[in-house]
Every structure is written in C-alpha cells, then in structure tokens.
C-alpha cells in the first residue's frame, strides 16, 4: 500500500521562463474564496463583472467576452471549432510552435488548412499575409500574436483592415502577449481573440478568456442547437447550420450560459472564475497602457542584462515580445545542466524551447507579477554565477550592472512598488 | 466608465442542492498554494501522486488515471471523442438529463447513437441493457451512473461482464455519484469512468478526473498523432487510426503529457491540480468505504427529515443516490419562491430540476464536505420554517425530529467530526 502523501507544499520558485509564472498573491487568495451556487445572484453578478473586466483587458466593446473553462488551448479550440465548418478554408501563417498548433487544431475541426511559414525568429509583413489571403480565399485567418517558442510578436495592426476588405474572419491567439504588448481588439478589427491567465495576466493556467466580435457571434449563432435534456422544444432554429462538432466548446451554448438566457451548459469553474476576475481587475485597475509599459521596462532591463553578460539574443529584436526574450546557449555549454543548476541552487526557473530551437536557446520571461525590478536583477545575478561555474567567461557584474544602468536611464520603478 | 469592482467577497452560502456544494476548506487552501513550473520535478511528482490518489478513488489499478483540465463535461467529451471513431455505433441508455448529454456529445463525435429510454425516476435492469447491446451491436456503451436530474443511481455491477462478453467498451459518467456511492472500476469491468470535483469530492468545478482501462488505452493509442510543432519526426505511428477530432481532448496526447514521455500538450492547470489532489487525498485518507457510508448516513437522515415534514419523495427509492434526493413540491406552492426564501433568509441553496421535472421537484444534496449532521439538521429546520411561512401545514419539529431519531438509531456521528 502506497503511503498517503501529505498536503500540498510546493517549493518556492521564481518562475522566469516563458510561463507559467508566479501568480499574483492576490489572485491566489481569490482562488480560495468560498463557493456559491452557479445560479446564485451573486455568481451571475460575478460572471457579468468578469465579462466587463475582460472587455477592458481586450480593449473591446464586444458583448461576447467570457471565459472558457480550460487552459489557453481550450480557448483556441472553442473559437476554431465554433467558427469553422468542416471543409472551409483556413489560412494559418506559422512563425513558431503555436502556429503549428493552430494549424493542427483547425485540421481536426475539418478545415482545409493553408499555411505560410517563415523562419523561426522572424514575423510576417502585412503584404505577405494579404497576398496569401487573396490566393487562398479563406473563411478565417488564424494568426498567433506572440509565440513564446521564438519570442516573436506578430504585428496585427494592419491585418484587420485587410481581412474586412477580403471578407475574412480574423482570429488571433494572444495567450503569450496579452497585457504585455498592445492588443486593441476593436481598433484593429479582430473578430476573435483568446488568451490564458498564466503569462502576463499573473494567474494560474486553467481559464481561457476570449472575446468575439458581433460578426463572429453571428457565425456562431447560425449553428445554435439546444441540448435535448434542457430544451423546451420552441427554442430551436428552423434551419440551423452544421452542428458544432464539440459540445464543451460550442460557443453558441457557452454564450447562452453566460448571457441573459442562462441556459445550463457546464458548471462554471467557480474558483478559476474568481481568479480570472482578479487577474483582470488588477490589470484594469493598473490601466492596460501602464501594464504594457511595465512589461516593456522590465523586459528591456532583462535584455540589457543578458547582453551585459555577453549572451547573444535570438530573433528579430524589432519584433520581440516585451515579456519574453531568448538567448543562444554558448557553444559547448550544457544548457539543460545550467537550467537545472539555476533551479536547484537558486530556485529560479528559466526555459528552453521546442522543435528547431530545443537546446539551442534559453528563454527568459519577465511577465505578470514577475515583471519587477527585483526579479530581473536576482535572475541576472544568479545567471552570472551559474554561467561562471559552468566555465563561461563573464564580466563580473556585467548583467546586473547593465540592467541597473538601464533602469537609471529610464523611468525607474522601486522594487516592489506596483500600482 | 464602469467603476472597477472590489476584490471577490462571496456571500456565505450553505449549498444543499445537487452541486456544486461547499468545498472542503482544506481544498480551498490547497488552491492558493504557490505555483511551480510545469516540468519542475516537484510538479511532475505532484502529477504522479495525483494519478495514484485517483486510482484509490476510482478503485482501479489503471495506469491511465489522470485529470482533464475542464469541468466534468470536459472529461465526458475527452472520453467520447477519443474512443469513438466517426460512424461507429454507440448505445446510450437514458434515464435523465445527463443521458441526453451523453447522446448529444456522442452525436457530435460523429457516432451513430442508439438510445434506450425509461421514465425519469427509474433505472434500467441489466437484461434491458443486454438486449439492447445484442440488438445494436455498439462499439461503446455510455451510461450515466448517478443522474442528479432524477437522483437515480443506475446499478453497474453486472454491466461490465455483459460488455466483455459482447466485445463492447463500457464507459460511465460518475460525476454525481463517485465517492458517495460504490463504484469499483476494475471489479465491475469499466473501461472508462469520468467525474468532477464539485459533488461528493468536495472541491470546486473545473477539473475532471478520469480513468481508462488498458483496453481503452489501446483504442486511444491506435489513434495517436504527435503535434508538428513538437514532433521529432520519428515518433509517429506508421498507420495511425482516424485522427481524434479534438486536440484538447485527445487522450493519446494527454497520456503522453502525464506519462513518462512528458510531451508538451496543454499547460497543466496547476492550482486546480493542487485542489484535485487534495480532494482525492482527503477521500483516500478517510477510506472510500467510510466516505460512502458517511454519504449514506447523512443522505438517509435528510430523507427521513423530508418525510417527517410530510413531503413526498420522487423516484424509485431503492435506486436513489445516497447523496441527492428529490421531493415533490406541494400542490399550489410557488416552488421557486420558496427556494428564493431559503437562499435569501437562511443562505441555504436547494435545487430544482430540468426538463420534465422543472418546477415539479426540489432536489437536496448531502454530499462532500456538506455530508454532515449539522448541515442536514440546519437545512431541515430552515425548510420547515419556510414551508410554514408559505402556508404549508407541517408538524412542528417533524423534520429535525425524524432526522434526529434516525441518527440515534444508527451509528451517530457528532457534529463536525470528520475522519
């Protein structure tokens, strides 16, 4: 008989990889609030507040702004399976691992997927995407905003207008980028955006905020079906479109649950809703522009420090996300061994990458609650020690020094001070 | 500009409906433990412990015992979409709302679904299911164990042997019943069982424990595909079966993530995993038989009290779940108004039902952390007052008195004492 383990008691870690990162303590506290019933007026009120708060985070007026109960990839699948009818053409420009994921999910939804690829470490120019749209004539363009696998941030500003002109729905996966980089859902003409909590939103993985434009809602509603077990018989469309292939991810049903009808679907994940609400509340309170500026400041300080340690950055720096950077692992160094030392000796986690970059780069995240001066400087100090111990020549104090110089030159934020 | 709401501060509720119920405070505390990285040795250790603990809860030796990051319906969909190839026949005996749900999800997975229905308030005899299996010759039998919509508990003991004989996979949705009623995965020959935390497991909705027999794993593995973004090229099957229609719910990928390969899939919902682990830890520590006996004791005390108040029980009482009972709303009484009074005056939530039972019955849950003497007696006391105020004649003290008498006759458990 296996002995019964003790209560949870995780080691203290400073999570400076590409996510998940340490959640804001206020978010963790929100998770442990007492439960209430799913149709309690207090609960539906919290659901409405959560929708309104995420409108602030996504910078949108979309009524259809809500949470999917699952990780960020659940939000992606909900959008794709609800918007794509089998056989429809979908265009996926791929600049990293998560573009491959969008392709793969769209294929499973029955789409004819057309892709466009660029080197890992680069992004697409709007003309490239426009030309591909003209050629493929897709129903939907699915485009990652920030791909942590390469640290790149795809500019989206001009893509929405192209999609409108061509009559294409425009979806972006902003899991890694939202709240750390500008994303203006309405101004940029996005029809669907999904995210997760575990990056710049400073929460745990497990809830996926998403927003749908009225245009996208129309597509979803045309495929509405009510479950037999709760149908009143007169609530069905006369000629609904092809039934969405998933029940859990059927956004027409999820909208009926979050909307005025409050039709039973899943049982909303109350604790995660509390946490997701707190993530958005903290951001809206700080102001999205301030939150993005905070990520830019501390993300750049980390980059200056990495350069100060003599490390070479990976990828097109003009298009790097504010919140993640990648550096090449010095030749001959055991990159995984160094990551392990950082974790075991200092309790600091940094990341490696996937596919073509696996074992070639380390990725450092500066995001959410960890977008702070003390986390950046502590990480750089530990990294210098670990590199030296691994036989790499570094200028003593080169990393922390460069970061401190950068902070001095820019609007300095004292350790621990947060809005 | 909408004012920014304050931090979460839910009203105190005693949740005595069909779920969600109040989570065990120890589970809520586990939710707020600090996060760690998804490949941190501490995290993979917690994942392994969680698998082992749920083997105890499901009474199985199945290696493939893990969590789906979503509500209980996510677990259902993961099993159905992974086990059913489009076009295959599936048999769904329906005795309540959640049978309809299984049918609906199986249809969306592309199955040819055959159903068998009985009156709400009854269950099936094994011979009925056996005859239907012989007629339909399905690949899979999907059968709810406990359906909260009717409070019935379908006997499963003899079904597994029938399925083995007929070469049919046997799946049961035990969301509402697990840990409150016996469920012996291996002994009863179940190939797949799914659940949720928000009923007898005493946690919040949002994580779905499931277990798969080696036979079910074989079916899933035959459909294995590795994502292009993380594939090494030599990890693909030569001739895989039809690709599973969902990425998020692809159990072959989920198994690779929870298994020795640790192939990246979703980012495990760390906080919910902490909570799910604590739910199972408390149950295994108590002992499954003790937990079930606790639900039987307090569930029956509630039933005696309801009868003592002069209310008529709904459904075949020989097949009622231990943890939920339904009573007919007295003629002429405003059932929803009374539910509202219970909530507003006493902070106690009880449930109504769906479809043919909507507004006809109230449902009272006695489960998880709320399967206690004090919750039963408090609910009965408040219900008597509310019924009287609504003009219903009741014997003064009839409900609490009957429950107290029952407790005296049976092994009494003092208020608040839990293993």
PDB file of N, CA, C and O in Angstrom, chain A residues 103-160:
ATOM      1  N   UNK A 103      -2.725  25.333 -36.758  1.00  0.00           N
ATOM      2  CA  UNK A 103      -2.944  24.515 -37.940  1.00  0.00           C
ATOM      3  C   UNK A 103      -3.532  23.159 -37.556  1.00  0.00           C
ATOM      4  O   UNK A 103      -4.512  22.694 -38.120  1.00  0.00           O
ATOM      5  N   UNK A 104      -2.914  22.564 -36.566  1.00  0.00           N
ATOM      6  CA  UNK A 104      -3.311  21.223 -36.134  1.00  0.00           C
ATOM      7  C   UNK A 104      -4.742  21.197 -35.602  1.00  0.00           C
ATOM      8  O   UNK A 104      -5.523  20.297 -35.907  1.00  0.00           O
ATOM      9  N   UNK A 105      -5.098  22.201 -34.813  1.00  0.00           N
ATOM     10  CA  UNK A 105      -6.458  22.237 -34.275  1.00  0.00           C
ATOM     11  C   UNK A 105      -7.453  22.502 -35.404  1.00  0.00           C
ATOM     12  O   UNK A 105      -8.508  21.860 -35.479  1.00  0.00           O
ATOM     13  N   UNK A 106      -7.115  23.419 -36.291  1.00  0.00           N
ATOM     14  CA  UNK A 106      -8.021  23.723 -37.414  1.00  0.00           C
ATOM     15  C   UNK A 106      -8.234  22.488 -38.286  1.00  0.00           C
ATOM     16  O   UNK A 106      -9.349  22.218 -38.737  1.00  0.00           O
ATOM     17  N   UNK A 107      -7.176  21.727 -38.492  1.00  0.00           N
ATOM     18  CA  UNK A 107      -7.314  20.483 -39.269  1.00  0.00           C
ATOM     19  C   UNK A 107      -8.281  19.521 -38.589  1.00  0.00           C
ATOM     20  O   UNK A 107      -9.128  18.908 -39.227  1.00  0.00           O
ATOM     21  N   UNK A 108      -8.135  19.411 -37.265  1.00  0.00           N
ATOM     22  CA  UNK A 108      -9.026  18.494 -36.540  1.00  0.00           C
ATOM     23  C   UNK A 108     -10.473  18.980 -36.591  1.00  0.00           C
ATOM     24  O   UNK A 108     -11.396  18.188 -36.414  1.00  0.00           O
ATOM     25  N   UNK A 109     -10.659  20.281 -36.784  1.00  0.00           N
ATOM     26  CA  UNK A 109     -12.025  20.806 -36.917  1.00  0.00           C
ATOM     27  C   UNK A 109     -12.574  20.547 -38.316  1.00  0.00           C
ATOM     28  O   UNK A 109     -13.695  20.950 -38.626  1.00  0.00           O
ATOM     29  N   UNK A 110     -11.771  19.948 -39.165  1.00  0.00           N
ATOM     30  CA  UNK A 110     -12.247  19.614 -40.507  1.00  0.00           C
ATOM     31  C   UNK A 110     -11.960  20.677 -41.546  1.00  0.00           C
ATOM     32  O   UNK A 110     -12.462  20.610 -42.667  1.00  0.00           O
ATOM     33  N   UNK A 111     -11.141  21.663 -41.193  1.00  0.00           N
ATOM     34  CA  UNK A 111     -10.824  22.732 -42.148  1.00  0.00           C
ATOM     35  C   UNK A 111      -9.840  22.243 -43.209  1.00  0.00           C
ATOM     36  O   UNK A 111      -9.069  21.319 -42.972  1.00  0.00           O
ATOM     37  N   UNK A 112      -9.892  22.887 -44.367  1.00  0.00           N
ATOM     38  CA  UNK A 112      -8.803  22.785 -45.349  1.00  0.00           C
ATOM     39  C   UNK A 112      -7.812  23.864 -44.954  1.00  0.00           C
ATOM     40  O   UNK A 112      -8.054  25.049 -45.199  1.00  0.00           O
ATOM     41  N   UNK A 113      -6.705  23.454 -44.363  1.00  0.00           N
ATOM     42  CA  UNK A 113      -5.784  24.460 -43.831  1.00  0.00           C
ATOM     43  C   UNK A 113      -4.678  24.771 -44.828  1.00  0.00           C
ATOM     44  O   UNK A 113      -4.034  23.860 -45.351  1.00  0.00           O
ATOM     45  N   UNK A 114      -4.478  26.049 -45.081  1.00  0.00           N
ATOM     46  CA  UNK A 114      -3.365  26.509 -45.905  1.00  0.00           C
ATOM     47  C   UNK A 114      -2.401  27.265 -44.986  1.00  0.00           C
ATOM     48  O   UNK A 114      -2.846  28.038 -44.140  1.00  0.00           O
ATOM     49  N   UNK A 115      -1.115  27.014 -45.152  1.00  0.00           N
ATOM     50  CA  UNK A 115      -0.156  27.668 -44.263  1.00  0.00           C
ATOM     51  C   UNK A 115       0.823  28.514 -45.051  1.00  0.00           C
ATOM     52  O   UNK A 115       0.947  28.388 -46.280  1.00  0.00           O
ATOM     53  N   UNK A 116       1.502  29.337 -44.305  1.00  0.00           N
ATOM     54  CA  UNK A 116       2.521  30.246 -44.810  1.00  0.00           C
ATOM     55  C   UNK A 116       3.577  30.152 -43.724  1.00  0.00           C
ATOM     56  O   UNK A 116       3.236  30.249 -42.538  1.00  0.00           O
ATOM     57  N   UNK A 117       4.823  29.888 -44.066  1.00  0.00           N
ATOM     58  CA  UNK A 117       5.812  29.772 -42.992  1.00  0.00           C
ATOM     59  C   UNK A 117       6.951  30.761 -43.179  1.00  0.00           C
ATOM     60  O   UNK A 117       7.318  31.094 -44.307  1.00  0.00           O
ATOM     61  N   UNK A 118       7.503  31.215 -42.066  1.00  0.00           N
ATOM     62  CA  UNK A 118       8.740  31.986 -42.142  1.00  0.00           C
ATOM     63  C   UNK A 118       9.729  31.365 -41.169  1.00  0.00           C
ATOM     64  O   UNK A 118       9.390  30.490 -40.384  1.00  0.00           O
ATOM     65  N   UNK A 119      10.955  31.790 -41.251  1.00  0.00           N
ATOM     66  CA  UNK A 119      11.995  31.310 -40.330  1.00  0.00           C
ATOM     67  C   UNK A 119      11.592  31.576 -38.884  1.00  0.00           C
ATOM     68  O   UNK A 119      11.022  32.635 -38.588  1.00  0.00           O
ATOM     69  N   UNK A 120      11.932  30.652 -37.993  1.00  0.00           N
ATOM     70  CA  UNK A 120      11.713  30.922 -36.561  1.00  0.00           C
ATOM     71  C   UNK A 120      12.642  32.069 -36.151  1.00  0.00           C
ATOM     72  O   UNK A 120      13.836  32.041 -36.442  1.00  0.00           O
ATOM     73  N   UNK A 121      12.034  33.089 -35.526  1.00  0.00           N
ATOM     74  CA  UNK A 121      12.818  34.273 -35.153  1.00  0.00           C
ATOM     75  C   UNK A 121      12.427  35.475 -35.987  1.00  0.00           C
ATOM     76  O   UNK A 121      12.938  36.572 -35.795  1.00  0.00           O
ATOM     77  N   UNK A 122      11.507  35.253 -36.948  1.00  0.00           N
ATOM     78  CA  UNK A 122      11.009  36.355 -37.775  1.00  0.00           C
ATOM     79  C   UNK A 122       9.486  36.422 -37.682  1.00  0.00           C
ATOM     80  O   UNK A 122       8.861  35.536 -37.110  1.00  0.00           O
ATOM     81  N   UNK A 123       8.918  37.479 -38.283  1.00  0.00           N
ATOM     82  CA  UNK A 123       7.456  37.601 -38.358  1.00  0.00           C
ATOM     83  C   UNK A 123       7.078  37.906 -39.816  1.00  0.00           C
ATOM     84  O   UNK A 123       7.956  38.043 -40.671  1.00  0.00           O
ATOM     85  N   UNK A 124       5.792  37.999 -40.073  1.00  0.00           N
ATOM     86  CA  UNK A 124       5.311  38.275 -41.429  1.00  0.00           C
ATOM     87  C   UNK A 124       5.064  39.763 -41.641  1.00  0.00           C
ATOM     88  O   UNK A 124       4.642  40.467 -40.724  1.00  0.00           O
ATOM     89  N   UNK A 125       5.300  40.212 -42.891  1.00  0.00           N
ATOM     90  CA  UNK A 125       4.875  41.553 -43.272  1.00  0.00           C
ATOM     91  C   UNK A 125       3.406  41.472 -43.706  1.00  0.00           C
ATOM     92  O   UNK A 125       2.983  40.451 -44.261  1.00  0.00           O
ATOM     93  N   UNK A 126       2.632  42.522 -43.474  1.00  0.00           N
ATOM     94  CA  UNK A 126       1.209  42.500 -43.835  1.00  0.00           C
ATOM     95  C   UNK A 126       0.987  42.135 -45.304  1.00  0.00           C
ATOM     96  O   UNK A 126       0.031  41.422 -45.625  1.00  0.00           O
ATOM     97  N   UNK A 127       1.884  42.580 -46.200  1.00  0.00           N
ATOM     98  CA  UNK A 127       1.708  42.281 -47.633  1.00  0.00           C
ATOM     99  C   UNK A 127       1.761  40.780 -47.883  1.00  0.00           C
ATOM    100  O   UNK A 127       1.074  40.271 -48.774  1.00  0.00           O
ATOM    101  N   UNK A 128       2.616  40.095 -47.118  1.00  0.00           N
ATOM    102  CA  UNK A 128       2.711  38.637 -47.303  1.00  0.00           C
ATOM    103  C   UNK A 128       1.385  37.971 -46.944  1.00  0.00           C
ATOM    104  O   UNK A 128       0.906  37.076 -47.628  1.00  0.00           O
ATOM    105  N   UNK A 129       0.814  38.434 -45.842  1.00  0.00           N
ATOM    106  CA  UNK A 129      -0.451  37.843 -45.399  1.00  0.00           C
ATOM    107  C   UNK A 129      -1.565  38.212 -46.361  1.00  0.00           C
ATOM    108  O   UNK A 129      -2.400  37.378 -46.736  1.00  0.00           O
ATOM    109  N   UNK A 130      -1.550  39.455 -46.829  1.00  0.00           N
ATOM    110  CA  UNK A 130      -2.577  39.897 -47.777  1.00  0.00           C
ATOM    111  C   UNK A 130      -2.518  39.062 -49.063  1.00  0.00           C
ATOM    112  O   UNK A 130      -3.548  38.605 -49.568  1.00  0.00           O
ATOM    113  N   UNK A 131      -1.317  38.848 -49.565  1.00  0.00           N
ATOM    114  CA  UNK A 131      -1.172  38.068 -50.807  1.00  0.00           C
ATOM    115  C   UNK A 131      -1.699  36.643 -50.603  1.00  0.00           C
ATOM    116  O   UNK A 131      -2.397  36.088 -51.470  1.00  0.00           O
ATOM    117  N   UNK A 132      -1.383  36.072 -49.446  1.00  0.00           N
ATOM    118  CA  UNK A 132      -1.836  34.696 -49.175  1.00  0.00           C
ATOM    119  C   UNK A 132      -3.358  34.646 -49.056  1.00  0.00           C
ATOM    120  O   UNK A 132      -3.999  33.695 -49.531  1.00  0.00           O
ATOM    121  N   UNK A 133      -3.944  35.650 -48.439  1.00  0.00           N
ATOM    122  CA  UNK A 133      -5.406  35.694 -48.315  1.00  0.00           C
ATOM    123  C   UNK A 133      -6.042  35.746 -49.700  1.00  0.00           C
ATOM    124  O   UNK A 133      -7.002  35.037 -50.000  1.00  0.00           O
ATOM    125  N   UNK A 134      -5.479  36.580 -50.575  1.00  0.00           N
ATOM    126  CA  UNK A 134      -6.024  36.702 -51.938  1.00  0.00           C
ATOM    127  C   UNK A 134      -5.939  35.374 -52.673  1.00  0.00           C
ATOM    128  O   UNK A 134      -6.842  35.002 -53.415  1.00  0.00           O
ATOM    129  N   UNK A 135      -4.841  34.667 -52.427  1.00  0.00           N
ATOM    130  CA  UNK A 135      -4.639  33.410 -53.140  1.00  0.00           C
ATOM    131  C   UNK A 135      -5.545  32.310 -52.594  1.00  0.00           C
ATOM    132  O   UNK A 135      -6.190  31.586 -53.346  1.00  0.00           O
ATOM    133  N   UNK A 136      -5.614  32.215 -51.272  1.00  0.00           N
ATOM    134  CA  UNK A 136      -6.315  31.090 -50.638  1.00  0.00           C
ATOM    135  C   UNK A 136      -7.819  31.338 -50.521  1.00  0.00           C
ATOM    136  O   UNK A 136      -8.613  30.410 -50.566  1.00  0.00           O
ATOM    137  N   UNK A 137      -8.196  32.610 -50.357  1.00  0.00           N
ATOM    138  CA  UNK A 137      -9.608  32.969 -50.147  1.00  0.00           C
ATOM    139  C   UNK A 137     -10.216  32.178 -48.979  1.00  0.00           C
ATOM    140  O   UNK A 137     -11.226  31.488 -49.131  1.00  0.00           O
ATOM    141  N   UNK A 138      -9.598  32.315 -47.820  1.00  0.00           N
ATOM    142  CA  UNK A 138     -10.082  31.529 -46.673  1.00  0.00           C
ATOM    143  C   UNK A 138     -11.333  32.157 -46.049  1.00  0.00           C
ATOM    144  O   UNK A 138     -11.638  33.329 -46.297  1.00  0.00           O
ATOM    145  N   UNK A 139     -12.019  31.359 -45.233  1.00  0.00           N
ATOM    146  CA  UNK A 139     -13.109  31.884 -44.408  1.00  0.00           C
ATOM    147  C   UNK A 139     -12.528  32.596 -43.202  1.00  0.00           C
ATOM    148  O   UNK A 139     -13.083  33.561 -42.706  1.00  0.00           O
ATOM    149  N   UNK A 140     -11.402  32.054 -42.718  1.00  0.00           N
ATOM    150  CA  UNK A 140     -10.831  32.524 -41.460  1.00  0.00           C
ATOM    151  C   UNK A 140      -9.318  32.621 -41.574  1.00  0.00           C
ATOM    152  O   UNK A 140      -8.670  31.735 -42.139  1.00  0.00           O
ATOM    153  N   UNK A 141      -8.781  33.700 -41.012  1.00  0.00           N
ATOM    154  CA  UNK A 141      -7.336  33.811 -40.821  1.00  0.00           C
ATOM    155  C   UNK A 141      -7.060  33.565 -39.343  1.00  0.00           C
ATOM    156  O   UNK A 141      -7.650  34.230 -38.486  1.00  0.00           O
ATOM    157  N   UNK A 142      -6.188  32.618 -39.038  1.00  0.00           N
ATOM    158  CA  UNK A 142      -5.837  32.314 -37.648  1.00  0.00           C
ATOM    159  C   UNK A 142      -4.355  32.605 -37.468  1.00  0.00           C
ATOM    160  O   UNK A 142      -3.507  31.985 -38.117  1.00  0.00           O
ATOM    161  N   UNK A 143      -4.057  33.554 -36.596  1.00  0.00           N
ATOM    162  CA  UNK A 143      -2.705  34.094 -36.506  1.00  0.00           C
ATOM    163  C   UNK A 143      -2.337  34.301 -35.038  1.00  0.00           C
ATOM    164  O   UNK A 143      -3.042  34.977 -34.298  1.00  0.00           O
ATOM    165  N   UNK A 144      -1.225  33.708 -34.642  1.00  0.00           N
ATOM    166  CA  UNK A 144      -0.730  33.920 -33.283  1.00  0.00           C
ATOM    167  C   UNK A 144      -0.211  35.355 -33.165  1.00  0.00           C
ATOM    168  O   UNK A 144       0.402  35.862 -34.104  1.00  0.00           O
ATOM    169  N   UNK A 145      -0.465  36.014 -32.030  1.00  0.00           N
ATOM    170  CA  UNK A 145       0.173  37.321 -31.844  1.00  0.00           C
ATOM    171  C   UNK A 145       1.587  37.136 -31.294  1.00  0.00           C
ATOM    172  O   UNK A 145       2.551  37.478 -31.954  1.00  0.00           O
ATOM    173  N   UNK A 146       1.709  36.565 -30.102  1.00  0.00           N
ATOM    174  CA  UNK A 146       3.042  36.369 -29.536  1.00  0.00           C
ATOM    175  C   UNK A 146       3.322  34.879 -29.415  1.00  0.00           C
ATOM    176  O   UNK A 146       2.556  34.168 -28.776  1.00  0.00           O
ATOM    177  N   UNK A 147       4.396  34.413 -30.040  1.00  0.00           N
ATOM    178  CA  UNK A 147       4.708  32.984 -29.988  1.00  0.00           C
ATOM    179  C   UNK A 147       5.895  32.804 -29.051  1.00  0.00           C
ATOM    180  O   UNK A 147       7.027  33.162 -29.386  1.00  0.00           O
ATOM    181  N   UNK A 148       5.659  32.235 -27.872  1.00  0.00           N
ATOM    182  CA  UNK A 148       6.754  32.109 -26.902  1.00  0.00           C
ATOM    183  C   UNK A 148       7.882  31.234 -27.411  1.00  0.00           C
ATOM    184  O   UNK A 148       9.010  31.371 -26.960  1.00  0.00           O
ATOM    185  N   UNK A 149       7.592  30.337 -28.360  1.00  0.00           N
ATOM    186  CA  UNK A 149       8.652  29.428 -28.821  1.00  0.00           C
ATOM    187  C   UNK A 149       9.792  30.197 -29.472  1.00  0.00           C
ATOM    188  O   UNK A 149      10.932  29.758 -29.450  1.00  0.00           O
ATOM    189  N   UNK A 150       9.478  31.365 -30.062  1.00  0.00           N
ATOM    190  CA  UNK A 150      10.515  32.167 -30.731  1.00  0.00           C
ATOM    191  C   UNK A 150      10.649  33.543 -30.085  1.00  0.00           C
ATOM    192  O   UNK A 150      11.543  34.303 -30.460  1.00  0.00           O
ATOM    193  N   UNK A 151       9.742  33.882 -29.190  1.00  0.00           N
ATOM    194  CA  UNK A 151       9.639  35.196 -28.520  1.00  0.00           C
ATOM    195  C   UNK A 151       9.141  36.307 -29.449  1.00  0.00           C
ATOM    196  O   UNK A 151       9.091  37.465 -29.037  1.00  0.00           O
ATOM    197  N   UNK A 152       8.779  35.965 -30.676  1.00  0.00           N
ATOM    198  CA  UNK A 152       8.365  36.995 -31.627  1.00  0.00           C
ATOM    199  C   UNK A 152       6.913  37.445 -31.396  1.00  0.00           C
ATOM    200  O   UNK A 152       6.076  36.681 -30.949  1.00  0.00           O
ATOM    201  N   UNK A 153       6.675  38.729 -31.760  1.00  0.00           N
ATOM    202  CA  UNK A 153       5.343  39.321 -31.659  1.00  0.00           C
ATOM    203  C   UNK A 153       4.927  39.789 -33.058  1.00  0.00           C
ATOM    204  O   UNK A 153       5.518  40.717 -33.616  1.00  0.00           O
ATOM    205  N   UNK A 154       3.947  39.134 -33.626  1.00  0.00           N
ATOM    206  CA  UNK A 154       3.491  39.443 -34.972  1.00  0.00           C
ATOM    207  C   UNK A 154       2.674  40.749 -34.957  1.00  0.00           C
ATOM    208  O   UNK A 154       1.689  40.831 -34.229  1.00  0.00           O
ATOM    209  N   UNK A 155       3.078  41.754 -35.750  1.00  0.00           N
ATOM    210  CA  UNK A 155       2.247  42.974 -35.797  1.00  0.00           C
ATOM    211  C   UNK A 155       0.870  42.651 -36.382  1.00  0.00           C
ATOM    212  O   UNK A 155       0.766  41.974 -37.409  1.00  0.00           O
ATOM    213  N   UNK A 156      -0.177  43.114 -35.708  1.00  0.00           N
ATOM    214  CA  UNK A 156      -1.544  42.811 -36.142  1.00  0.00           C
ATOM    215  C   UNK A 156      -2.292  44.061 -36.607  1.00  0.00           C
ATOM    216  O   UNK A 156      -3.383  43.946 -37.163  1.00  0.00           O
ATOM    217  N   UNK A 157      -1.705  45.242 -36.374  1.00  0.00           N
ATOM    218  CA  UNK A 157      -2.440  46.491 -36.593  1.00  0.00           C
ATOM    219  C   UNK A 157      -3.110  46.550 -37.950  1.00  0.00           C
ATOM    220  O   UNK A 157      -4.235  47.044 -38.079  1.00  0.00           O
ATOM    221  N   UNK A 158      -2.397  46.094 -38.987  1.00  0.00           N
ATOM    222  CA  UNK A 158      -2.916  46.313 -40.350  1.00  0.00           C
ATOM    223  C   UNK A 158      -3.700  45.118 -40.883  1.00  0.00           C
ATOM    224  O   UNK A 158      -4.275  45.179 -41.971  1.00  0.00           O
ATOM    225  N   UNK A 159      -3.709  44.034 -40.134  1.00  0.00           N
ATOM    226  CA  UNK A 159      -4.277  42.790 -40.674  1.00  0.00           C
ATOM    227  C   UNK A 159      -5.809  42.830 -40.694  1.00  0.00           C
ATOM    228  O   UNK A 159      -6.451  42.307 -41.603  1.00  0.00           O
ATOM    229  N   UNK A 160      -6.389  43.463 -39.683  1.00  0.00           N
ATOM    230  CA  UNK A 160      -7.849  43.515 -39.585  1.00  0.00           C
ATOM    231  C   UNK A 160      -8.481  44.166 -40.802  1.00  0.00           C
ATOM    232  O   UNK A 160      -9.464  43.653 -41.360  1.00  0.00           O
TER     233      UNK A 160
END
